[in-house]
Amino acid sequence: MKKIYLLAALAFGTLLNANSQTVVFSSSLESWAGSPAEPTDMSGSKTNFATDSIIQVTGSSMYGSNAARLKNTTTTHKRFTTQPMTVVNGTTYEIKFWVKGQGEIRTGMFDGRATGFGYATYGSYITVNSSSWTMYSQNVTCANDTTDGEFILSVRSTVGSDHMMVDSIAIVELSSTPVNATIYQIQYTTSTPANSPYNGMNVNTGGIVTGYYSNGYFVQSGTGAWNGVMVYDTVNSPVSGDSITFTAMVEEYFSNTRLTSVTGYSLVSAGNTVPNPEVITTTQGNTEDYEGCLVKATAPCSDDNAGFGMWTIYSAPDSLKIDNLMYSFTPTVGLTYEVIGCIEYSFSEFKLN
C-alpha cells in the first residue's frame, strides 16, 4: 500500500503546475466515516446530495483505494463540496479532478459574497461519457474573505452503472500577479489534456495581429507551431498587422486555449507584415500544435455544407472543417481550395477560420 500512496502523491504533483502558488486542498477520497459512509474531507455544509447518493467505491479508483460515485439522475444539479476552509477575496483558484461515468459536471464555490446567494457563477458543464478516468479543471475567483468557503462539484443527469465517479481532487491558488510569457510559452505543452501551463494565470504578452472577428482577434509571435493564440476582447479592435502588447488571463475555454480579461492594451505600431502562414496538412490542422496559429491548407472541398456555415476540405487521411468566424464563403464540392486562416478548437473539433 505504501507504493500505491507514493504513486498517488507523485500523481498529485503532476496535477499542480509549476506556476501555481499554493495547494489549498487535495484529496484522493481515502478517508470515509459515518453511516452511510461519506468522505471525511468532503460533504461540507453546502452538499445537497442525499447521503445514499454519495457511494464509496473500492477497487475502481484513479489513485489509492477509494473513489466516490455520485448519483443524480435529475436535470437539477446537486452539490458535492469540500469541508469549510479559508478563501481570500480576489484570489483565483483552479479546481482539478478526475472523473469517469456518464453525466454532467461543473465547478463553483460558496464564499458568502453579496450576490448569487453567496455562490460564485458556476463553470460550464462538462459532459462525461467514458469508462476511463479523465482529468478536468476549471477556475473560480473568490469575491469575499471568509473561513467558511466551500469548493463545489456540481453534478446532474447521471446514468449507467457508474453514474459520475469522482476521485483525486486538487485545488490550488493561482498567481494574481502578471508574469511575462511569450505566446509560445503560453501555448506549448506536452500534458494530457493539453492545457496551457499558464492556465488561470495573468500574463504580459504580445505579438502581431493575424486576424480579427466580432469579439476578438488572433495574435502571433514568430512562425511555426505553438506561436499563435486566440484573444477574446470586446473592448479593443486591432486589425491585421497591428503590433500590440497587453495583459490578460490564460483560459481553457472548452479546451481551447485563449486569452481573456484584457487590460493594459497598447498599440506598439500598425501596418506590420503579418507572419507568413505555416503550410500544413489537413492532419496537422487537427492537432494542438497549430491552435491559434495562422496557417495555409490546400485540398479539395469534400462537403460544401457541414452545418453552421462551415464546409470541409479533405486530403487523405483526414478532413478539416473550415469555419466562418471571420469570413463566409460558399465552396464547390470537388474544387481544390487554398485556405489561409487561424486554427481554433470549439465544439470538440479543430477548425480553420
mmCIF file of C-alpha atoms in Angstrom:
data_model
loop_
_atom_site.group_PDB
_atom_site.id
_atom_site.type_symbol
_atom_site.label_atom_id
_atom_site.label_comp_id
_atom_site.label_asym_id
_atom_site.label_seq_id
_atom_site.Cartn_x
_atom_site.Cartn_y
_atom_site.Cartn_z
ATOM 1 C CA MET A 1 0.000 0.000 0.000
ATOM 2 C CA LYS A 2 2.893 2.390 0.637
ATOM 3 C CA LYS A 3 3.856 2.142 -3.020
ATOM 4 C CA ILE A 4 0.305 2.984 -4.114
ATOM 5 C CA TYR A 5 0.172 6.067 -1.927
ATOM 6 C CA LEU A 6 3.598 7.194 -3.107
ATOM 7 C CA LEU A 7 2.394 6.979 -6.714
ATOM 8 C CA ALA A 8 -0.727 8.903 -5.743
ATOM 9 C CA ALA A 9 1.378 11.637 -4.186
ATOM 10 C CA LEU A 10 3.548 11.860 -7.279
ATOM 11 C CA ALA A 11 0.462 11.963 -9.474
ATOM 12 C CA PHE A 12 -0.986 14.814 -7.444
ATOM 13 C CA GLY A 13 2.265 16.643 -8.099
ATOM 14 C CA THR A 14 1.639 16.421 -11.828
ATOM 15 C CA LEU A 15 -1.788 17.984 -11.307
ATOM 16 C CA LEU A 16 -0.268 21.081 -9.761
ATOM 17 C CA ASN A 17 1.572 23.023 -12.449
ATOM 18 C CA ALA A 18 4.794 24.767 -11.641
ATOM 19 C CA ASN A 19 3.190 28.211 -11.850
ATOM 20 C CA SER A 20 0.635 27.540 -9.097
ATOM 21 C CA GLN A 21 1.253 29.288 -5.805
ATOM 22 C CA THR A 22 -0.374 27.306 -3.022
ATOM 23 C CA VAL A 23 -2.176 23.999 -2.733
ATOM 24 C CA VAL A 24 -5.248 24.719 -0.585
ATOM 25 C CA PHE A 25 -6.870 21.283 -0.796
ATOM 26 C CA SER A 26 -6.063 17.811 -2.095
ATOM 27 C CA SER A 27 -7.830 14.534 -1.552
ATOM 28 C CA SER A 28 -7.923 11.088 -3.138
ATOM 29 C CA LEU A 29 -11.063 10.332 -1.063
ATOM 30 C CA GLU A 30 -9.351 7.700 1.049
ATOM 31 C CA SER A 31 -10.981 8.509 4.415
ATOM 32 C CA TRP A 32 -14.679 7.673 4.879
ATOM 33 C CA ALA A 33 -16.773 7.653 8.061
ATOM 34 C CA GLY A 34 -20.377 7.609 9.232
ATOM 35 C CA SER A 35 -23.403 5.517 8.348
ATOM 36 C CA PRO A 36 -23.873 5.632 5.466
ATOM 37 C CA ALA A 37 -20.190 6.424 4.961
ATOM 38 C CA GLU A 38 -19.135 9.768 3.456
ATOM 39 C CA PRO A 39 -15.624 11.104 2.669
ATOM 40 C CA THR A 40 -14.416 12.996 5.725
ATOM 41 C CA ASP A 41 -12.795 15.857 3.807
ATOM 42 C CA MET A 42 -15.804 16.365 1.511
ATOM 43 C CA SER A 43 -19.586 16.541 2.111
ATOM 44 C CA GLY A 44 -19.407 20.075 3.523
ATOM 45 C CA SER A 45 -22.448 22.015 4.697
ATOM 46 C CA LYS A 46 -23.389 23.090 1.141
ATOM 47 C CA THR A 47 -23.520 19.484 -0.096
ATOM 48 C CA ASN A 48 -27.122 18.668 -1.005
ATOM 49 C CA PHE A 49 -26.778 15.126 -2.358
ATOM 50 C CA ALA A 50 -28.783 12.602 -0.394
ATOM 51 C CA THR A 51 -26.350 10.585 1.730
ATOM 52 C CA ASP A 52 -27.283 7.386 -0.108
ATOM 53 C CA SER A 53 -26.316 9.066 -3.413
ATOM 54 C CA ILE A 54 -22.671 9.526 -2.356
ATOM 55 C CA ILE A 55 -21.353 5.981 -2.553
ATOM 56 C CA GLN A 56 -17.935 4.686 -1.523
ATOM 57 C CA VAL A 57 -16.383 2.585 -4.292
ATOM 58 C CA THR A 58 -13.351 0.443 -3.527
ATOM 59 C CA GLY A 59 -11.154 -1.129 -6.178
ATOM 60 C CA SER A 60 -12.153 1.142 -9.060
ATOM 61 C CA SER A 61 -10.311 4.328 -8.146
ATOM 62 C CA MET A 62 -7.875 6.536 -10.010
ATOM 63 C CA TYR A 63 -5.437 6.730 -7.080
ATOM 64 C CA GLY A 64 -5.397 4.947 -3.761
ATOM 65 C CA SER A 65 -8.188 2.535 -2.845
ATOM 66 C CA ASN A 66 -11.409 4.582 -2.854
ATOM 67 C CA ALA A 67 -13.464 6.802 -5.130
ATOM 68 C CA ALA A 68 -16.910 8.374 -4.854
ATOM 69 C CA ARG A 69 -19.900 7.522 -7.041
ATOM 70 C CA LEU A 70 -22.280 10.495 -7.276
ATOM 71 C CA LYS A 71 -25.825 9.641 -8.349
ATOM 72 C CA ASN A 72 -28.196 12.359 -9.570
ATOM 73 C CA THR A 73 -30.449 11.278 -12.419
ATOM 74 C CA THR A 74 -32.384 14.565 -12.443
ATOM 75 C CA THR A 75 -31.596 17.637 -14.576
ATOM 76 C CA THR A 76 -31.402 19.778 -11.421
ATOM 77 C CA HIS A 77 -27.817 19.929 -10.196
ATOM 78 C CA LYS A 78 -26.658 18.629 -6.827
ATOM 79 C CA ARG A 79 -23.606 19.921 -4.942
ATOM 80 C CA PHE A 80 -20.698 17.845 -3.600
ATOM 81 C CA THR A 81 -18.496 20.235 -1.612
ATOM 82 C CA THR A 82 -15.312 20.416 0.399
ATOM 83 C CA GLN A 83 -15.365 20.997 4.121
ATOM 84 C CA PRO A 84 -15.235 24.755 5.002
ATOM 85 C CA MET A 85 -11.873 26.460 4.538
ATOM 86 C CA THR A 86 -10.306 29.919 4.379
ATOM 87 C CA VAL A 87 -10.596 31.664 0.993
ATOM 88 C CA VAL A 88 -9.384 35.125 0.006
ATOM 89 C CA ASN A 89 -11.237 37.836 -1.906
ATOM 90 C CA GLY A 90 -9.838 38.380 -5.419
ATOM 91 C CA THR A 91 -7.947 35.076 -5.494
ATOM 92 C CA THR A 92 -8.437 32.719 -8.432
ATOM 93 C CA TYR A 93 -8.475 29.022 -7.606
ATOM 94 C CA GLU A 94 -8.053 26.125 -10.023
ATOM 95 C CA ILE A 95 -10.149 23.043 -9.244
ATOM 96 C CA LYS A 96 -8.758 19.825 -10.762
ATOM 97 C CA PHE A 97 -10.452 16.455 -10.528
ATOM 98 C CA TRP A 98 -10.627 13.021 -12.167
ATOM 99 C CA VAL A 99 -13.952 11.603 -13.358
ATOM 100 C CA LYS A 100 -15.470 8.778 -15.357
ATOM 101 C CA GLY A 101 -19.002 7.518 -15.996
ATOM 102 C CA GLN A 102 -21.937 9.310 -17.600
ATOM 103 C CA GLY A 103 -23.392 12.672 -16.721
ATOM 104 C CA GLU A 104 -22.550 16.368 -16.492
ATOM 105 C CA ILE A 105 -20.236 18.070 -14.019
ATOM 106 C CA ARG A 106 -19.036 21.616 -13.382
ATOM 107 C CA THR A 107 -17.355 23.531 -10.554
ATOM 108 C CA GLY A 108 -18.094 26.524 -8.370
ATOM 109 C CA MET A 109 -17.628 27.859 -4.868
ATOM 110 C CA PHE A 110 -19.510 29.296 -1.927
ATOM 111 C CA ASP A 111 -17.803 32.263 -0.269
ATOM 112 C CA GLY A 112 -20.737 34.235 1.178
ATOM 113 C CA ARG A 113 -20.467 37.006 -1.413
ATOM 114 C CA ALA A 114 -23.186 39.659 -1.570
ATOM 115 C CA THR A 115 -24.611 38.339 -4.846
ATOM 116 C CA GLY A 116 -25.861 34.968 -6.038
ATOM 117 C CA PHE A 117 -26.948 33.948 -2.524
ATOM 118 C CA GLY A 118 -23.252 33.728 -1.655
ATOM 119 C CA TYR A 119 -22.306 31.479 -4.598
ATOM 120 C CA ALA A 120 -19.904 32.222 -7.466
ATOM 121 C CA THR A 121 -21.043 31.762 -11.053
ATOM 122 C CA TYR A 122 -20.595 28.113 -11.966
ATOM 123 C CA GLY A 123 -18.281 26.946 -14.729
ATOM 124 C CA SER A 124 -19.708 25.419 -17.897
ATOM 125 C CA TYR A 125 -20.961 21.853 -17.680
ATOM 126 C CA ILE A 126 -18.510 19.170 -18.815
ATOM 127 C CA THR A 127 -20.235 16.206 -20.449
ATOM 128 C CA VAL A 128 -18.669 12.937 -19.289
ATOM 129 C CA ASN A 129 -19.277 9.698 -21.181
ATOM 130 C CA SER A 130 -16.333 7.408 -20.630
ATOM 131 C CA SER A 131 -15.340 4.283 -18.736
ATOM 132 C CA SER A 132 -11.784 5.667 -18.431
ATOM 133 C CA TRP A 133 -10.589 8.174 -15.862
ATOM 134 C CA THR A 134 -10.052 11.681 -17.279
ATOM 135 C CA MET A 135 -8.738 14.791 -15.531
ATOM 136 C CA TYR A 136 -10.535 18.132 -15.936
ATOM 137 C CA SER A 137 -10.004 21.564 -14.431
ATOM 138 C CA GLN A 138 -11.928 24.819 -14.079
ATOM 139 C CA ASN A 139 -11.134 28.137 -12.412
ATOM 140 C CA VAL A 140 -13.215 30.157 -9.969
ATOM 141 C CA THR A 141 -12.476 33.566 -8.414
ATOM 142 C CA CYS A 142 -13.345 34.341 -4.805
ATOM 143 C CA ALA A 143 -15.287 37.554 -4.046
ATOM 144 C CA ASN A 144 -15.293 37.561 -0.223
ATOM 145 C CA ASP A 145 -12.858 36.852 2.617
ATOM 146 C CA THR A 146 -14.228 34.033 4.739
ATOM 147 C CA THR A 147 -13.224 30.997 6.776
ATOM 148 C CA ASP A 148 -16.355 29.197 5.580
ATOM 149 C CA GLY A 149 -15.528 28.843 1.891
ATOM 150 C CA GLU A 150 -16.521 25.598 0.163
ATOM 151 C CA PHE A 151 -15.488 24.455 -3.315
ATOM 152 C CA ILE A 152 -18.186 22.690 -5.282
ATOM 153 C CA LEU A 153 -18.509 19.844 -7.761
ATOM 154 C CA SER A 154 -21.969 20.309 -9.319
ATOM 155 C CA VAL A 155 -23.438 17.191 -10.915
ATOM 156 C CA ARG A 156 -26.598 16.385 -12.885
ATOM 157 C CA SER A 157 -28.080 13.923 -15.417
ATOM 158 C CA THR A 158 -26.083 10.862 -14.342
ATOM 159 C CA VAL A 159 -26.891 7.484 -15.889
ATOM 160 C CA GLY A 160 -25.419 3.998 -16.196
ATOM 161 C CA SER A 161 -23.893 1.752 -13.591
ATOM 162 C CA ASP A 162 -21.111 4.183 -12.659
ATOM 163 C CA HIS A 163 -23.222 7.371 -12.741
ATOM 164 C CA MET A 164 -20.496 10.013 -12.018
ATOM 165 C CA MET A 165 -17.326 8.609 -10.463
ATOM 166 C CA VAL A 166 -15.027 11.207 -8.852
ATOM 167 C CA ASP A 167 -11.511 10.819 -7.457
ATOM 168 C CA SER A 168 -8.355 12.791 -6.685
ATOM 169 C CA ILE A 169 -9.478 16.392 -6.252
ATOM 170 C CA ALA A 170 -6.856 19.145 -6.044
ATOM 171 C CA ILE A 171 -7.412 22.893 -5.556
ATOM 172 C CA VAL A 172 -4.611 25.411 -5.999
ATOM 173 C CA GLU A 173 -4.352 29.151 -5.529
ATOM 174 C CA LEU A 174 -3.188 30.730 -8.765
ATOM 175 C CA SER A 175 -0.913 33.740 -9.055
ATOM 176 C CA SER A 176 -2.720 37.057 -9.493
ATOM 177 C CA THR A 177 0.471 38.990 -10.320
ATOM 178 C CA PRO A 178 1.037 39.042 -14.114
ATOM 179 C CA VAL A 179 4.108 37.198 -15.334
ATOM 180 C CA ASN A 180 5.920 37.781 -18.604
ATOM 181 C CA ALA A 181 5.274 34.998 -21.103
ATOM 182 C CA THR A 182 5.672 34.616 -24.851
ATOM 183 C CA ILE A 183 2.826 33.143 -26.856
ATOM 184 C CA TYR A 184 4.947 30.040 -27.402
ATOM 185 C CA GLN A 185 5.365 29.630 -23.633
ATOM 186 C CA ILE A 186 1.615 30.070 -23.141
ATOM 187 C CA GLN A 187 0.716 27.500 -25.785
ATOM 188 C CA TYR A 188 3.395 24.807 -25.677
ATOM 189 C CA THR A 189 2.529 21.750 -23.617
ATOM 190 C CA THR A 190 3.083 18.016 -23.561
ATOM 191 C CA SER A 191 0.314 17.451 -20.981
ATOM 192 C CA THR A 192 -2.895 15.472 -21.405
ATOM 193 C CA PRO A 193 -5.318 17.180 -21.603
ATOM 194 C CA ALA A 194 -3.330 19.823 -23.473
ATOM 195 C CA ASN A 195 -3.966 22.731 -21.115
ATOM 196 C CA SER A 196 -1.648 25.721 -21.064
ATOM 197 C CA PRO A 197 0.947 25.606 -18.272
ATOM 198 C CA TYR A 198 -0.211 29.188 -17.527
ATOM 199 C CA ASN A 199 -3.905 28.249 -17.285
ATOM 200 C CA GLY A 200 -5.659 30.613 -14.869
ATOM 201 C CA MET A 201 -2.700 32.985 -14.652
ATOM 202 C CA ASN A 202 -2.376 36.608 -15.708
ATOM 203 C CA VAL A 203 0.354 37.158 -18.292
ATOM 204 C CA ASN A 204 2.059 40.065 -20.015
ATOM 205 C CA THR A 205 2.428 39.178 -23.686
ATOM 206 C CA GLY A 206 2.010 40.483 -27.228
ATOM 207 C CA GLY A 207 2.598 39.978 -30.925
ATOM 208 C CA ILE A 208 1.286 40.733 -34.418
ATOM 209 C CA VAL A 209 -2.451 40.512 -35.069
ATOM 210 C CA THR A 210 -3.077 37.936 -37.803
ATOM 211 C CA GLY A 211 -6.876 38.068 -37.934
ATOM 212 C CA TYR A 212 -9.862 39.531 -36.113
ATOM 213 C CA TYR A 213 -13.527 38.733 -35.537
ATOM 214 C CA SER A 214 -16.501 40.351 -33.806
ATOM 215 C CA ASN A 215 -15.373 39.544 -30.248
ATOM 216 C CA GLY A 216 -11.615 39.398 -30.531
ATOM 217 C CA TYR A 217 -8.566 38.584 -32.600
ATOM 218 C CA PHE A 218 -5.628 36.222 -33.099
ATOM 219 C CA VAL A 219 -2.082 37.220 -32.151
ATOM 220 C CA GLN A 220 1.178 35.590 -33.217
ATOM 221 C CA SER A 221 4.858 35.998 -32.384
ATOM 222 C CA GLY A 222 7.081 34.361 -34.973
ATOM 223 C CA THR A 223 6.109 31.458 -37.208
ATOM 224 C CA GLY A 224 5.610 27.748 -36.715
ATOM 225 C CA ALA A 225 3.721 25.601 -34.251
ATOM 226 C CA TRP A 226 2.660 26.926 -30.824
ATOM 227 C CA ASN A 227 3.257 30.578 -31.780
ATOM 228 C CA GLY A 228 -0.342 31.819 -32.137
ATOM 229 C CA VAL A 229 -3.212 32.358 -29.716
ATOM 230 C CA MET A 230 -6.846 33.468 -29.768
ATOM 231 C CA VAL A 231 -7.797 36.567 -27.751
ATOM 232 C CA TYR A 232 -11.347 37.227 -26.527
ATOM 233 C CA ASP A 233 -11.637 41.014 -26.255
ATOM 234 C CA THR A 234 -14.821 43.063 -26.745
ATOM 235 C CA VAL A 235 -13.129 46.395 -25.901
ATOM 236 C CA ASN A 236 -10.138 46.774 -28.240
ATOM 237 C CA SER A 237 -10.397 46.417 -32.026
ATOM 238 C CA PRO A 238 -6.994 45.900 -33.665
ATOM 239 C CA VAL A 239 -6.593 44.943 -37.328
ATOM 240 C CA SER A 240 -4.204 42.585 -39.068
ATOM 241 C CA GLY A 241 -0.642 43.883 -38.945
ATOM 242 C CA ASP A 242 -1.024 45.724 -35.637
ATOM 243 C CA SER A 243 1.753 45.026 -33.152
ATOM 244 C CA ILE A 244 0.230 45.012 -29.665
ATOM 245 C CA THR A 245 1.116 44.285 -26.052
ATOM 246 C CA PHE A 246 -1.339 43.621 -23.251
ATOM 247 C CA THR A 247 -2.051 41.803 -20.005
ATOM 248 C CA ALA A 248 -4.637 39.005 -19.987
ATOM 249 C CA MET A 249 -5.712 35.861 -18.198
ATOM 250 C CA VAL A 250 -4.979 32.493 -19.809
ATOM 251 C CA GLU A 251 -8.164 30.446 -20.031
ATOM 252 C CA GLU A 252 -9.051 26.954 -21.229
ATOM 253 C CA TYR A 253 -12.437 27.685 -22.811
ATOM 254 C CA PHE A 254 -13.961 24.275 -23.608
ATOM 255 C CA SER A 255 -10.367 23.051 -24.149
ATOM 256 C CA ASN A 256 -9.470 25.961 -26.461
ATOM 257 C CA THR A 257 -6.548 27.952 -25.064
ATOM 258 C CA ARG A 258 -7.380 31.643 -25.285
ATOM 259 C CA LEU A 259 -6.554 34.943 -23.575
ATOM 260 C CA THR A 260 -9.321 36.937 -21.899
ATOM 261 C CA SER A 261 -9.884 39.823 -19.429
ATOM 262 C CA VAL A 262 -7.521 42.064 -21.410
ATOM 263 C CA THR A 263 -6.003 45.078 -19.613
ATOM 264 C CA GLY A 264 -3.038 47.353 -20.288
ATOM 265 C CA TYR A 265 -3.640 47.161 -24.033
ATOM 266 C CA SER A 266 -1.090 49.101 -26.097
ATOM 267 C CA LEU A 267 -0.728 49.555 -29.864
ATOM 268 C CA VAL A 268 3.040 49.453 -30.451
ATOM 269 C CA SER A 269 2.850 50.022 -34.227
ATOM 270 C CA ALA A 270 0.485 49.489 -37.162
ATOM 271 C CA GLY A 271 0.925 48.164 -40.707
ATOM 272 C CA ASN A 272 3.459 45.483 -39.870
ATOM 273 C CA THR A 273 3.998 42.489 -42.131
ATOM 274 C CA VAL A 274 1.834 39.620 -40.954
ATOM 275 C CA PRO A 275 3.857 36.437 -40.337
ATOM 276 C CA ASN A 276 3.776 34.018 -43.248
ATOM 277 C CA PRO A 277 1.133 31.331 -42.761
ATOM 278 C CA GLU A 278 2.535 27.945 -41.830
ATOM 279 C CA VAL A 279 1.846 25.436 -44.620
ATOM 280 C CA ILE A 280 0.099 22.461 -43.024
ATOM 281 C CA THR A 281 -1.735 19.293 -43.989
ATOM 282 C CA THR A 282 -5.338 18.625 -43.035
ATOM 283 C CA THR A 283 -3.981 16.164 -40.479
ATOM 284 C CA GLN A 284 -1.795 18.833 -38.856
ATOM 285 C CA GLY A 285 -4.806 21.154 -38.777
ATOM 286 C CA ASN A 286 -6.435 18.759 -36.342
ATOM 287 C CA THR A 287 -3.638 18.956 -33.779
ATOM 288 C CA GLU A 288 -2.985 21.104 -30.718
ATOM 289 C CA ASP A 289 0.321 22.315 -32.192
ATOM 290 C CA TYR A 290 -1.321 24.858 -34.514
ATOM 291 C CA GLU A 291 -4.147 26.061 -32.265
ATOM 292 C CA GLY A 292 -4.291 29.863 -32.627
ATOM 293 C CA CYS A 293 -1.742 29.921 -35.465
ATOM 294 C CA LEU A 294 -2.026 31.447 -38.935
ATOM 295 C CA VAL A 295 -1.838 28.526 -41.382
ATOM 296 C CA LYS A 296 -2.422 27.580 -45.024
ATOM 297 C CA ALA A 297 -4.038 24.301 -46.081
ATOM 298 C CA THR A 298 -4.733 23.198 -49.651
ATOM 299 C CA ALA A 299 -7.198 20.413 -50.502
ATOM 300 C CA PRO A 300 -10.426 19.720 -52.422
ATOM 301 C CA CYS A 301 -13.785 20.608 -50.883
ATOM 302 C CA SER A 302 -15.463 17.396 -49.746
ATOM 303 C CA ASP A 303 -18.595 18.916 -48.167
ATOM 304 C CA ASP A 304 -19.993 22.350 -49.041
ATOM 305 C CA ASN A 305 -22.419 22.387 -46.103
ATOM 306 C CA ALA A 306 -21.003 20.949 -42.885
ATOM 307 C CA GLY A 307 -23.517 22.879 -40.772
ATOM 308 C CA PHE A 308 -23.495 26.296 -39.103
ATOM 309 C CA GLY A 309 -21.848 27.954 -42.101
ATOM 310 C CA MET A 310 -18.947 25.501 -42.178
ATOM 311 C CA TRP A 311 -17.542 23.423 -45.026
ATOM 312 C CA THR A 312 -14.879 20.746 -45.274
ATOM 313 C CA ILE A 313 -11.691 20.071 -47.201
ATOM 314 C CA TYR A 314 -10.194 16.608 -47.420
ATOM 315 C CA SER A 315 -6.756 15.202 -48.109
ATOM 316 C CA ALA A 316 -6.183 11.599 -47.069
ATOM 317 C CA PRO A 317 -6.339 10.520 -44.362
ATOM 318 C CA ASP A 318 -8.121 13.480 -42.710
ATOM 319 C CA SER A 319 -10.666 16.199 -43.346
ATOM 320 C CA LEU A 320 -10.532 19.708 -41.875
ATOM 321 C CA LYS A 321 -13.507 21.941 -41.077
ATOM 322 C CA ILE A 322 -13.486 25.488 -42.484
ATOM 323 C CA ASP A 323 -15.438 27.880 -40.254
ATOM 324 C CA ASN A 324 -16.929 31.321 -40.908
ATOM 325 C CA LEU A 325 -15.819 33.089 -37.725
ATOM 326 C CA MET A 326 -14.029 35.773 -39.777
ATOM 327 C CA TYR A 327 -15.186 35.217 -43.359
ATOM 328 C CA SER A 328 -18.083 33.449 -45.071
ATOM 329 C CA PHE A 329 -17.642 31.605 -48.356
ATOM 330 C CA THR A 330 -19.658 29.105 -50.391
ATOM 331 C CA PRO A 331 -17.380 26.485 -51.981
ATOM 332 C CA THR A 332 -17.976 23.944 -54.744
ATOM 333 C CA VAL A 333 -17.526 20.278 -53.950
ATOM 334 C CA GLY A 334 -14.592 18.806 -55.839
ATOM 335 C CA LEU A 335 -12.729 22.068 -56.436
ATOM 336 C CA THR A 336 -9.393 22.497 -54.700
ATOM 337 C CA TYR A 337 -9.013 25.497 -52.393
ATOM 338 C CA GLU A 338 -6.056 27.171 -50.757
ATOM 339 C CA VAL A 339 -7.367 28.306 -47.389
ATOM 340 C CA ILE A 340 -5.456 30.743 -45.172
ATOM 341 C CA GLY A 341 -6.697 31.428 -41.659
ATOM 342 C CA CYS A 342 -6.351 30.775 -37.938
ATOM 343 C CA ILE A 343 -6.966 27.487 -36.135
ATOM 344 C CA GLU A 344 -9.460 27.327 -33.271
ATOM 345 C CA TYR A 345 -10.785 24.436 -31.164
ATOM 346 C CA SER A 346 -14.517 24.570 -30.467
ATOM 347 C CA PHE A 347 -17.374 22.092 -30.061
ATOM 348 C CA SER A 348 -14.831 19.269 -29.672
ATOM 349 C CA GLU A 349 -13.085 19.753 -33.031
ATOM 350 C CA PHE A 350 -10.379 21.853 -34.640
ATOM 351 C CA LYS A 351 -11.480 24.371 -37.272
ATOM 352 C CA LEU A 352 -9.684 26.646 -39.715
ATOM 353 C CA ASN A 353 -11.221 30.124 -39.580
#
